[in-house]
Coordinates of C-alpha atoms and ligand atoms in Angstrom, one line a residue:
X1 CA -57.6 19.9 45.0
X2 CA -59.3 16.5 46.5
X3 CA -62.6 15.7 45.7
X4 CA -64.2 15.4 48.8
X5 CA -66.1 12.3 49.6
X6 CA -69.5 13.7 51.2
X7 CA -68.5 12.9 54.6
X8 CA -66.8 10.2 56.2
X9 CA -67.5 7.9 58.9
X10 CA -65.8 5.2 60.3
X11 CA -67.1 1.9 62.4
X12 CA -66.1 -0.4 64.6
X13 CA -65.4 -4.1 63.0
X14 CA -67.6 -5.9 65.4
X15 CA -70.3 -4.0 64.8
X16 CA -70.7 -2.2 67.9
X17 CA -70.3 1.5 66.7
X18 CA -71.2 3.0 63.1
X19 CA -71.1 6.5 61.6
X20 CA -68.5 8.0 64.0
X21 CA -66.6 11.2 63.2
X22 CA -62.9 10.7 62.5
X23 CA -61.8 13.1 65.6
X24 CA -64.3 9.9 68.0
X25 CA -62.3 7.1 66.2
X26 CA -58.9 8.8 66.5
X27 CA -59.4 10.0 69.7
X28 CA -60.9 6.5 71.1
X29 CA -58.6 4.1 69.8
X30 CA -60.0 0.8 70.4
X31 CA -63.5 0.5 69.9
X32 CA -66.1 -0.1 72.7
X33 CA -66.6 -3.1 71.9
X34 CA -63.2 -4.5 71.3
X35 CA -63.2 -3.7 67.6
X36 CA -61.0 -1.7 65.8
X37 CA -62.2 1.6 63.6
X38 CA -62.2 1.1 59.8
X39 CA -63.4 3.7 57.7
X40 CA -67.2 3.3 56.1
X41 CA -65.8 3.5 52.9
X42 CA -62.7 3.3 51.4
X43 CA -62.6 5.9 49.0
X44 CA -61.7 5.4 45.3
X45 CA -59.1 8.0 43.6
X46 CA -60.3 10.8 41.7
X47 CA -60.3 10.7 37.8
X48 CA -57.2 11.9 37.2
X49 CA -55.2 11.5 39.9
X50 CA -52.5 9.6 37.7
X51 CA -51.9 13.1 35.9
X52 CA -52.9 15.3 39.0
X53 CA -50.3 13.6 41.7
X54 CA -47.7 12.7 39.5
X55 CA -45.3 15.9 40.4
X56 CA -46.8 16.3 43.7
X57 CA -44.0 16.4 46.9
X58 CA -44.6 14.5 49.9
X59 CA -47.1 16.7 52.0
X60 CA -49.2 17.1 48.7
X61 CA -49.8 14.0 48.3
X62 CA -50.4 13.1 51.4
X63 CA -53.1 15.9 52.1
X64 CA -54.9 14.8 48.8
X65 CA -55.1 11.0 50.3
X66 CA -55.8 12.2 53.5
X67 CA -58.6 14.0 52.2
X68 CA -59.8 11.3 51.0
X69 CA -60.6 9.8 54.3
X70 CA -61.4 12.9 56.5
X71 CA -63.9 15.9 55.7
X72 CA -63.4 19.1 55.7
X73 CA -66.3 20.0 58.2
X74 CA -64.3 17.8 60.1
X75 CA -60.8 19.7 59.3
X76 CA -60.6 22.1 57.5
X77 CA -58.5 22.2 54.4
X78 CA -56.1 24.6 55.8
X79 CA -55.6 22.9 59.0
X80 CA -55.7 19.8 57.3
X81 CA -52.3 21.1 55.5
X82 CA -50.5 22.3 58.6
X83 CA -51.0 19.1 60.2
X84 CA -49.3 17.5 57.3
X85 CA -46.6 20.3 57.6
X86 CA -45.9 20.5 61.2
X87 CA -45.7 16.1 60.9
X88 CA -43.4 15.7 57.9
X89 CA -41.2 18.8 58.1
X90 CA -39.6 16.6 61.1
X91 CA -38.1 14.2 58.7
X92 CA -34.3 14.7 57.7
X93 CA -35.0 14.2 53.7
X94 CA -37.3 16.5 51.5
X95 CA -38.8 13.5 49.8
X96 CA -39.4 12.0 52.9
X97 CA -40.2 8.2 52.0
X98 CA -37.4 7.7 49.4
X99 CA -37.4 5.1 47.1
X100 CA -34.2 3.7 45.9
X101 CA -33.2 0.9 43.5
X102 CA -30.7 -1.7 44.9
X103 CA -30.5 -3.9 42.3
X104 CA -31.9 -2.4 38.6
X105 CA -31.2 -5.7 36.4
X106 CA -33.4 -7.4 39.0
X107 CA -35.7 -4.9 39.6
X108 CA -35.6 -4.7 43.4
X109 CA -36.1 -1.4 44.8
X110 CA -36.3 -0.3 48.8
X111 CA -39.0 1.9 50.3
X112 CA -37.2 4.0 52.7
X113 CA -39.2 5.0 55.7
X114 CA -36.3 5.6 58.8
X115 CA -35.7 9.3 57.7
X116 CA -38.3 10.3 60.8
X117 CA -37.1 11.4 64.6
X118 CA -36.4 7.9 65.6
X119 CA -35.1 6.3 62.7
X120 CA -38.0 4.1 62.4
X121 CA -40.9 3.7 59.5
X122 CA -43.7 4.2 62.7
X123 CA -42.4 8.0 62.7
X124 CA -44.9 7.9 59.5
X125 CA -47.3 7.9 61.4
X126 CA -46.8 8.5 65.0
X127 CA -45.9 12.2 63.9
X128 CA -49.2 12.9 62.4
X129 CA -51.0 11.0 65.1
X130 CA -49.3 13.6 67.5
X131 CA -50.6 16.6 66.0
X132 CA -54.3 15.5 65.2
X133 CA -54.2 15.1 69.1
X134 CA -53.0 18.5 69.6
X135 CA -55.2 19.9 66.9
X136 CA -58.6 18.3 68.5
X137 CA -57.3 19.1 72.2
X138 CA -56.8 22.9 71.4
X139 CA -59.9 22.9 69.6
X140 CA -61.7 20.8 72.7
X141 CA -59.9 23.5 74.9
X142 CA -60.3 26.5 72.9
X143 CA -62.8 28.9 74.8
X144 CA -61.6 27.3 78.2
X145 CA -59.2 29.0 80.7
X146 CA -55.6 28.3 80.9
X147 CA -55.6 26.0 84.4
X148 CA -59.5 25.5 84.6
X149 CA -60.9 22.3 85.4
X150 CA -63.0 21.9 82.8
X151 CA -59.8 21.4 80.5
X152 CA -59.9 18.0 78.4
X153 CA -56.7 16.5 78.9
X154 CA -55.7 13.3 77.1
X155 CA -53.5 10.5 78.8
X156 CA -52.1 8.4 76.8
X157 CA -50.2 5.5 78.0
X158 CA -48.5 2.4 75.5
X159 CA -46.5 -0.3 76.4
X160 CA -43.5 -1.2 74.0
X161 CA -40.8 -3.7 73.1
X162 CA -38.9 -0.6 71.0
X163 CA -39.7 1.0 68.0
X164 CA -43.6 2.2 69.0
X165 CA -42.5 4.5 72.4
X166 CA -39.6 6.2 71.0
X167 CA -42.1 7.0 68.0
X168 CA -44.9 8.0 70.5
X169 CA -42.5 9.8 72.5
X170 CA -41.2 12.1 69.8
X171 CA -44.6 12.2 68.0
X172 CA -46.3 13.5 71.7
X173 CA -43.3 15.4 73.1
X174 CA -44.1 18.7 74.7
X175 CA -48.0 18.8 73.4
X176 CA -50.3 20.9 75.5
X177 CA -52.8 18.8 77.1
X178 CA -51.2 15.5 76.9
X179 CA -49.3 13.3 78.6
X180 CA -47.6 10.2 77.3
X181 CA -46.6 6.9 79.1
X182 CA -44.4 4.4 77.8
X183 CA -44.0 1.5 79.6
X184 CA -40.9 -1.2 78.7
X185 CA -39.4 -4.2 80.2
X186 CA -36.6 -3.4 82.2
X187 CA -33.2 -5.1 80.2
X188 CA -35.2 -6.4 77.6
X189 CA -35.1 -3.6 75.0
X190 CA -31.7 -2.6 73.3
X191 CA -29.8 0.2 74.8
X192 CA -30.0 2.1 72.2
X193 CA -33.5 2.1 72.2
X194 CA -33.6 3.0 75.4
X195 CA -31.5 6.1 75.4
X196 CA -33.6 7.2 72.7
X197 CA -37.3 7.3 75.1
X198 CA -35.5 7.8 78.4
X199 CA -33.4 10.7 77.4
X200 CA -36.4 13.1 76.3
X201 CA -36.9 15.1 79.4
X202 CA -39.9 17.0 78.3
X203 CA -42.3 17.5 81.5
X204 CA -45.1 15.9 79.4
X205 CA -43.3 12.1 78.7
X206 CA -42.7 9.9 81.4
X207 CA -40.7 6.5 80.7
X208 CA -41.8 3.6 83.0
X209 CA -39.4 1.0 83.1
X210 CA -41.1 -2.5 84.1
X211 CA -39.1 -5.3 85.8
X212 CA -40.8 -8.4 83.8
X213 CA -41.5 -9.3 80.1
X214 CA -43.3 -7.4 77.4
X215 CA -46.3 -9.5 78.3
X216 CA -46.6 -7.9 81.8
X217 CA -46.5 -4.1 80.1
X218 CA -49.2 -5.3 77.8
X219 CA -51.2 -6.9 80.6
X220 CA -50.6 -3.3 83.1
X221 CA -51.8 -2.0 79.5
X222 CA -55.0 -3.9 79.4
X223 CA -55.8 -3.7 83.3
X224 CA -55.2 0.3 83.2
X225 CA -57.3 0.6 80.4
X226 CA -60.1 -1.6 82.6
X227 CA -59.7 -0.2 85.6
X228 CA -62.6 2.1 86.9
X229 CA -60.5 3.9 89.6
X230 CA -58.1 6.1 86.7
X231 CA -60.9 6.1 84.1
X232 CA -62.8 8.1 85.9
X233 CA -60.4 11.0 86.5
X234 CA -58.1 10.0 83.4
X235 CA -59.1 10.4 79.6
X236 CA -56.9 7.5 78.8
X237 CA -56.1 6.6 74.9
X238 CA -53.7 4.3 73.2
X239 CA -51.2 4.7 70.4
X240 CA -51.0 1.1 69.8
X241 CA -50.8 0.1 66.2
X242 CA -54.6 -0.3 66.6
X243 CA -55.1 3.5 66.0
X244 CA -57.2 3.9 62.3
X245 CA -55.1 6.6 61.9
X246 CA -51.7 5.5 61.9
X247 CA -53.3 3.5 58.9
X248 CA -54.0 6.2 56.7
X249 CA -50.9 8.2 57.5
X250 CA -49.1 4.8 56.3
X251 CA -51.2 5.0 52.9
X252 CA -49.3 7.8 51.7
X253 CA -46.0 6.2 51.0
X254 CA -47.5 3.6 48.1
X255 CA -48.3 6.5 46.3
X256 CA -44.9 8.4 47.0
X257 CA -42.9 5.6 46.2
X258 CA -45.1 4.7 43.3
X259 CA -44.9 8.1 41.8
X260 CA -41.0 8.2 42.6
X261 CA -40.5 4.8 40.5
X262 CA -42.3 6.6 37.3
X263 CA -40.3 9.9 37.7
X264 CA -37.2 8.3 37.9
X265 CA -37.8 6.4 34.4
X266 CA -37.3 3.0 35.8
X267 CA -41.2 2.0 35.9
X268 CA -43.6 2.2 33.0
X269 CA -47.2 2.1 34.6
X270 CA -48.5 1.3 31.5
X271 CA -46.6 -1.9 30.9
X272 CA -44.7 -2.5 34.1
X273 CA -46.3 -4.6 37.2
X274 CA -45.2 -3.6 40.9
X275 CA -45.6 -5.7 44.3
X276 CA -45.1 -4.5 47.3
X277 CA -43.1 -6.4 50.4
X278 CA -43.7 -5.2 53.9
X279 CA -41.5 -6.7 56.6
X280 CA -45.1 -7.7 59.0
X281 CA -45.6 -8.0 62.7
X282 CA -49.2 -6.2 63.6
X283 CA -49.9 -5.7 59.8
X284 CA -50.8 -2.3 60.1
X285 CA -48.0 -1.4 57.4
X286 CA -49.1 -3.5 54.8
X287 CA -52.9 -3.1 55.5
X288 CA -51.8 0.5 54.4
X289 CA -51.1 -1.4 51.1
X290 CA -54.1 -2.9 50.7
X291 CA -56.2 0.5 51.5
X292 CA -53.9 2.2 48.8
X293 CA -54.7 -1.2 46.6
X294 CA -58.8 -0.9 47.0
X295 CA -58.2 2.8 46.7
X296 CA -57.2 2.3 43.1
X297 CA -53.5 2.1 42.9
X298 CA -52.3 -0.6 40.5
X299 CA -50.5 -2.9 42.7
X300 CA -50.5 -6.4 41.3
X301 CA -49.4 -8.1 44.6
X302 CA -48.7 -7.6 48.7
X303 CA -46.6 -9.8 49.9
X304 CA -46.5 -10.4 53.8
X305 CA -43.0 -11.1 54.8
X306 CA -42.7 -12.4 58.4
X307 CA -39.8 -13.7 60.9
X308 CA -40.1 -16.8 62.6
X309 CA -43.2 -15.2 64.1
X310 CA -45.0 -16.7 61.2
X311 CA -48.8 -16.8 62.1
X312 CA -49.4 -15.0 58.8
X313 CA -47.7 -17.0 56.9
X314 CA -49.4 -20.0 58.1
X315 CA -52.7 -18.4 57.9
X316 CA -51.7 -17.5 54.1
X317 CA -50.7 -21.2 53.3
X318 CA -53.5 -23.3 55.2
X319 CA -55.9 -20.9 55.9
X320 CA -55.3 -21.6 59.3
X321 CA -54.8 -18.4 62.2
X322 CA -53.0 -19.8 65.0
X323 CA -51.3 -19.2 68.1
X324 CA -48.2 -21.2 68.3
X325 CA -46.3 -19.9 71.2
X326 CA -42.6 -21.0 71.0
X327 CA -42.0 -22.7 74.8
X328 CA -38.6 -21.3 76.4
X329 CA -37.2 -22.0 79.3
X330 CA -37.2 -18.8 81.5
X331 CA -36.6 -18.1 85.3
X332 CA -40.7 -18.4 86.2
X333 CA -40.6 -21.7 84.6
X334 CA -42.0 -22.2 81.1
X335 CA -43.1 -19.8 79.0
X336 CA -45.1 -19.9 76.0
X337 CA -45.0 -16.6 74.5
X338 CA -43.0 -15.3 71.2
X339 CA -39.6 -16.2 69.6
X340 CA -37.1 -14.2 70.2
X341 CA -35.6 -13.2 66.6
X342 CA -33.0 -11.0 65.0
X343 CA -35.9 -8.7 64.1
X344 CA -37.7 -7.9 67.5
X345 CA -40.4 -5.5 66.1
X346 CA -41.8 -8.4 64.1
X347 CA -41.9 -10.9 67.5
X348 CA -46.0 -11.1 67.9
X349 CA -48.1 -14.0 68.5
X350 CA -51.0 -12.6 66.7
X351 CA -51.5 -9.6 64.2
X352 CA -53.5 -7.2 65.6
X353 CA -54.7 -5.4 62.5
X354 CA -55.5 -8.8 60.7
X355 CA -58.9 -8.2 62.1
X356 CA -59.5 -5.1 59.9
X357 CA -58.7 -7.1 56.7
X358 CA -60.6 -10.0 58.4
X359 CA -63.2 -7.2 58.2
X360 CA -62.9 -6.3 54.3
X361 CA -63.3 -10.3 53.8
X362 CA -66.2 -11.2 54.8
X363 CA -67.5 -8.3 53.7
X364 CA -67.0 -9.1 50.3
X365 CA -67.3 -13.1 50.7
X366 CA -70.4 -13.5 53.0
X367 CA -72.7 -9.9 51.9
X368 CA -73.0 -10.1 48.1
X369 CA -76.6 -11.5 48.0
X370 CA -77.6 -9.5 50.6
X371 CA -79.5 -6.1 49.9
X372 CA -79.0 -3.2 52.7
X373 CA -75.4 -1.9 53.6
X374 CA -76.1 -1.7 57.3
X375 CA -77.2 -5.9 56.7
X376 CA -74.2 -6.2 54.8
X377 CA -72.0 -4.5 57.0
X378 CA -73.6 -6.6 60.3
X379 CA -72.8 -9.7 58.6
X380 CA -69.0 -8.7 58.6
X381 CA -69.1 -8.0 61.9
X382 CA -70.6 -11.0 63.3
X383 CA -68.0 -13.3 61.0
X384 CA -64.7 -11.0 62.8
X385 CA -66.8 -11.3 66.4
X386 CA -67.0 -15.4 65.8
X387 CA -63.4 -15.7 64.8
X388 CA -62.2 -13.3 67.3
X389 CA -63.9 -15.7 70.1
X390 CA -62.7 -18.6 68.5
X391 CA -59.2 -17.2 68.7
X392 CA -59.5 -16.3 72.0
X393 CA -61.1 -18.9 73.8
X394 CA -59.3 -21.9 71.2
X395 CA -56.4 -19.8 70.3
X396 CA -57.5 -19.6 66.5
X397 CA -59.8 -20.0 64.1
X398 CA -59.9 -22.1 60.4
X399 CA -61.8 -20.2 57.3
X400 CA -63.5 -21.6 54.5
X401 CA -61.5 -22.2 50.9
X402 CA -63.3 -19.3 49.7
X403 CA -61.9 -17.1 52.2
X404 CA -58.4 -18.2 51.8
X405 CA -59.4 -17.7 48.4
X406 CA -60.3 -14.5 48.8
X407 CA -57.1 -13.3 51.0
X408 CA -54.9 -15.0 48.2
X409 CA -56.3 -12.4 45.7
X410 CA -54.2 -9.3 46.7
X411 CA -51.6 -10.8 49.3
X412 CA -48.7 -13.7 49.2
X413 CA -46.4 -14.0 51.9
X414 CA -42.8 -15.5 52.8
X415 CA -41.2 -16.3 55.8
X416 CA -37.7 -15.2 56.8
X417 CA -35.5 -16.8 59.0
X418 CA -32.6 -15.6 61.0
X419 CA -30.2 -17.2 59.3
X420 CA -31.7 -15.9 56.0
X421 CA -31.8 -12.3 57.4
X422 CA -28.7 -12.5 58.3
X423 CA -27.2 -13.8 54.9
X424 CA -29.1 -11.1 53.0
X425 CA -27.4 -8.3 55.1
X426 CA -24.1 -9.3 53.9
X427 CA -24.9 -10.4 50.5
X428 CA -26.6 -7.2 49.8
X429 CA -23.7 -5.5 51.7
X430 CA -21.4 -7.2 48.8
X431 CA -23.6 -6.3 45.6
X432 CA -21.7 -3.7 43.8
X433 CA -23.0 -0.5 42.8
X434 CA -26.2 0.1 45.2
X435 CA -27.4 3.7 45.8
X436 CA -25.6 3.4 49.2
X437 CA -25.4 5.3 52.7
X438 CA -22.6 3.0 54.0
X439 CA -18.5 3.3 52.7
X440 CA -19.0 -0.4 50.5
X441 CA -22.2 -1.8 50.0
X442 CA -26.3 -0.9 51.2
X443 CA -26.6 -1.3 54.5
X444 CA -30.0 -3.1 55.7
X445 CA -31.5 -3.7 59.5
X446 CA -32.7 -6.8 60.0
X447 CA -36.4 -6.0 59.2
X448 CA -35.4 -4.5 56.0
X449 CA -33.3 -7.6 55.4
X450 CA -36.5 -9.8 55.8
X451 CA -38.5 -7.6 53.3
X452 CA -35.6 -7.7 51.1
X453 CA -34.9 -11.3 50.7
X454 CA -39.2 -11.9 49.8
X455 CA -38.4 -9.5 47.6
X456 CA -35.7 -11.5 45.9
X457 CA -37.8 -14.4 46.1
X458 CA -40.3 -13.0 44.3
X459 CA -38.1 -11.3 41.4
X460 CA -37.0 -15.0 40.6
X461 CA -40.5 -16.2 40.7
X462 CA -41.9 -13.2 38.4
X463 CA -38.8 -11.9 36.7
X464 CA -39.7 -8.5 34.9
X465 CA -42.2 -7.3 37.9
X466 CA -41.0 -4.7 39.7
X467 CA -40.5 -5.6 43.5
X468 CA -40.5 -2.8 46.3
X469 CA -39.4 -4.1 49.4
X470 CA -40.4 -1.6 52.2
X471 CA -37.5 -0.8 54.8
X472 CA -38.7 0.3 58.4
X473 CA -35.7 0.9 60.3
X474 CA -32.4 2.8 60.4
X475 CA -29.5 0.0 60.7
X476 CA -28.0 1.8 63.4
X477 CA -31.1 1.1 65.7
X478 CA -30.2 -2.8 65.4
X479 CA -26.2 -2.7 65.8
X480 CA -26.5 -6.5 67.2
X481 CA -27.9 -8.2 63.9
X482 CA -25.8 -5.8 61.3
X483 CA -22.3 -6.5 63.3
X484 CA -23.0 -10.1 63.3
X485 CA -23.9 -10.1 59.4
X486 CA -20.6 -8.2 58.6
X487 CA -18.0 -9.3 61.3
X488 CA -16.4 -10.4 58.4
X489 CA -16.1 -7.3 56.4
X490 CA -12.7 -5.8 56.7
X491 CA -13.9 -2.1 55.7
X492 CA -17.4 -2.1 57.6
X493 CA -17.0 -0.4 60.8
X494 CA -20.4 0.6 62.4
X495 CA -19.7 4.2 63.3
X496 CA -19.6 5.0 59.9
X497 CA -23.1 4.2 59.4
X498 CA -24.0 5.6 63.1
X499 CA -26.3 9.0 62.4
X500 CA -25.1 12.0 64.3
X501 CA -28.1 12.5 66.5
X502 CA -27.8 9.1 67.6
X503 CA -24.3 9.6 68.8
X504 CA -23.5 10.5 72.2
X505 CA -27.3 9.4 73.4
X506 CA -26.4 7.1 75.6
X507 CA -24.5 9.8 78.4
X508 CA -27.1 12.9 78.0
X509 CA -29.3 12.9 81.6
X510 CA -32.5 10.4 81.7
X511 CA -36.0 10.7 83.2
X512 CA -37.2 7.3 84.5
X513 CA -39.1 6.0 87.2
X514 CA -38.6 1.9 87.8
X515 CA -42.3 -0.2 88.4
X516 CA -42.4 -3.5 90.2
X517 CA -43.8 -6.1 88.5
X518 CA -45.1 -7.3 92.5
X519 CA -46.9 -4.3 92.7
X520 CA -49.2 -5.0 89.8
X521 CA -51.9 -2.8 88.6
X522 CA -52.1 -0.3 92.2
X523 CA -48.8 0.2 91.9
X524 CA -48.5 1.3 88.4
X525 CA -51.5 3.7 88.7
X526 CA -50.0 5.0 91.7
X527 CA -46.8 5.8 89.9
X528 CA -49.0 7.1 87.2
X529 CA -51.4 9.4 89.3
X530 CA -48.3 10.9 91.4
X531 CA -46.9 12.1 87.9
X532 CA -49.4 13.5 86.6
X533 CA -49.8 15.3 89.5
X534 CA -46.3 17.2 89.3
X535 CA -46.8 17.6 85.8
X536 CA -49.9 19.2 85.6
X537 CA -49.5 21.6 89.4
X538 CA -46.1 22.5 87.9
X539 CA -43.9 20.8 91.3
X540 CA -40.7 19.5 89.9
Ligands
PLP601 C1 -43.3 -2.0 63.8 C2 -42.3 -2.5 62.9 C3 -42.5 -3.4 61.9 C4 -43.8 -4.1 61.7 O1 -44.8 -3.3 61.2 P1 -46.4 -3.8 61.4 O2 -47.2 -2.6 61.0 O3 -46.5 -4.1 62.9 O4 -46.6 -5.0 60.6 C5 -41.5 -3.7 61.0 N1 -40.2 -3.2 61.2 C6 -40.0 -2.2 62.1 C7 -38.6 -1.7 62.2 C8 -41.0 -1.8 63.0 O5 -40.7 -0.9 64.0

């Protein structure tokens, strides 16, 4: 059993909110003030957890980190554990995070996190997002009839460039008491993809297809979320990847994989050193990394791997966190936004969840001569507030050495190109004798492919460390990157590596409804109201 940390709480990293239950922070999403939820604490691991989780499966482990960060006033133990059941059981492979070793003379391994509903790593945690909802709804709603009024009902609407609203969809899908929103850009998402959202026809999803860019869904995002006229009848929350507890969920895999590299004799964690290399857009991945790292698991390195969307790396080398937009040409005109790259999940301008670490920083760097907690933990806040202005109103910010210094301690990073990604594809494709899914060689998505050639980087650099390079997608969710790294392959043909539930996706019926950009934020919560009005008074 977990040893319970007395109770805890989480705040908000501006400094706005502090000792909040886990059920406000989840059930919030952003903070009031702008800040994003971090716990109070982060917990260390029990004595002998080395012994104690060692043979532990999947949903064991995961319900002794999870206790870690929720109480049990909060969630019971026992409803703690069918959470974890009800979220994992959906994934296609009992171990549920495989690791795998590609290359053993080099000592590459691959963290394998598609085995969820969509074939992507945000399943992780999208799942068990979807059922703490439904738990804290039913218990909201318990005593309360069936149709009354009083019911709390949760709306929760996302905008998407892929990977996050097929997740959402299938982690929200037929949930009493909720209705989920996904909004895209019309086009501008792979077809694949969009078979995936469109074609769930449960009453409580509704797919809202945006003619414009994924700008203008974030924007509706942000004006929805402002507006006074749907907040006051609407309980609106986010699954963005600002969400503290898509975090945690993502915390359990360090340890599985960890674990898994012991068990299978390939790792000696008395001798042996591991890093960890996250393919990074929002950071919320590898800031699971870091939790699991303060938490106690001996991980001698994260290393950031980005696309050409390189803020982090930039930030990593100078110390230095700026916005460079990429200008394209488009039909409006010029546009300053994001790079288009093999590995779309990745394209952001900024991190989101570089904040939280940003957080953990200046904690550490600015507080230590400073007595009370509560001081300590205002004078984090105010550094995040100062370079969150900065960023917004000068589009970034610069740090002192000793911060860099500081952020240099437990992370590296690399940056991938596309030409790079694409090379690492087929050379990995070529290797003989990989653990493999596909008729020849492993198979890697173009995110995987970016984590996977830091990870060779970094095995030359530091021969004899061990280097896990997580993988977050299935590579039959990005056909258009894998078929342009093998064209040349004589034996690779792409339905053989084409799961079964993905097959015949793109002809089943779809549920849709089509927003004009021109009809801006009245027209969206139109669209919006209307549905939730059929959905909830039962008209078709
Ligand atoms: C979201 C996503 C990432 C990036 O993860 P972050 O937590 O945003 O850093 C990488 N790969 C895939 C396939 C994703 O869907």
């Amino acid at each position: 059993m977990a040893s319970h940390t007395a109770s805890q709480r989480y705040l908000s990293t501006r400094g706005g909110s502090y000792g909040l239950s886990f059920e406000e922070a989840v059930l919030k999403g952003l903070a009031p003030d702008n800040g994003l939820f971090i716990p109070e604490e982060i917990p260390s691991l029990p004595p002998n957890w080395q012994n104690d989780w060692a043979n532990l499966p999947f949903e064991g482990l995961a319900f002794e980190v999870l206790s870690l960060y929720i109480s049990p006033t909060e969630i019971p133990p026992s409803s703690l554990m069918n959470i974890i059941h009800k979220s994992y059981s959906t994934f296609r492979v009992p171990s549920v995070t495989p690791t795998v070793t590609l290359d053993s003379d080099r000592k590459i391994h691959l963290l394998e996190l598609f085995h969820g509903p969509t074939f992507a790593f945000k399943d992780v945690a999208l799942q068990l997002l979807g059922n703490l909802f439904e738990f804290f709804l039913i218990r909201r709603n318990q005593n309360k009839s069936k149709t009354g009024e009083d019911r709390e009902h949760l709306t929760v609407i996302g905008a998407t460039s892929g990977d996050t609203g097929s997740a959402a969809i299938f982690g929200l899908r037929g949930k009493k008491d909720i209705s989920v929103f996904i909004m895209y850009p019309t086009g501008r998402i792979s077809q694949m993809q969009e078979a995936q959202m469109t074609t769930v026809t449960d009453k409580n999803v509704h797919c809202l297809s945006v003619d414009g860019t994924f700008d203008d869904c974030q924007d509706l995002l942000k004006d929805l979320f402002a507006d006074p006229l749907i907040n006051t009848t609407q309980r609106l929350t986010s699954v963005n990847s600002i969400n503290v507890s898509r975090i945690l969920a993502q915390i359990i895999y360090y340890f599985a994989s960890y674990f898994s590299l012991i068990r299978s004799g390939t790792f000696n964690p008395l001798t042996d050193h591991i890093r960890f290399v996250v393919p990074s857009g929002n950071f919320g991945n590898i800031l699971a990394g870091f939790f699991a790292k303060r938490m106690g698991l001996p991980i001698s390195k994260l290393i950031i791997a980005t696309n050409e969307n390189d803020i982090l790396h930039r930030f990593w080398q100078t110390g230095a966190y700026e916005k460079h937009g990429v200008q394209s040409a488009s039909a409006e005109g010029f546009n300053v936004g994001v790079k288009e790259t093999l590995s779309p999940a990745m394209d952001i301008l900024i991190s989101s969840n570089f904040e939280r670490l940003l957080w953990f920083i200046a904690y550490d760097v600015y507080t230590s001569n400073v007595d009370g907690i509560q001081e300590r933990r205002q004078i984090a806040a105010l550094k995040v507030k100062e370079w969150q202005t900065s960023l917004k109103t000068k589009g970034g910010f610069c740090v002192e050495q000793k911060v860099l210094d500081a952020a240099r301690v437990d992370f590296s990073s690399e940056r991938v190109s596309d030409a790079e990604t694409l090379v690492t594809i087929r050379d990995v494709y070529r290797w003989p004798n990989t653990g493999s899914p596909g008729p020849k060689g492993y198979v890697l998505d173009p995110h995987s492919a970016i984590s996977a050639t830091a990870a060779q980087r970094s095995a030359k650099t530091a021969p004899g460390i061990h280097n896990v390079a997580l993988s977050t997608a299935h590579p039959a969710k990005f056909s258009h990157a894998v078929e342009m790294a093998l064209a040349e392959e004589k034996e690779f043909q792409f339905k053989d590596i084409l799961p079964s539930q993905l097959l015949g996706l793109e002809s089943l019926p779809r549920r849709v409804k089509h927003v004009q950009r021109s009809g801006g934020l009245d027209g969206v919560r139109t669209i919006i109201m209307n549905e939730l009005e059929k959905e909830l008074n039962g008209t078709p």
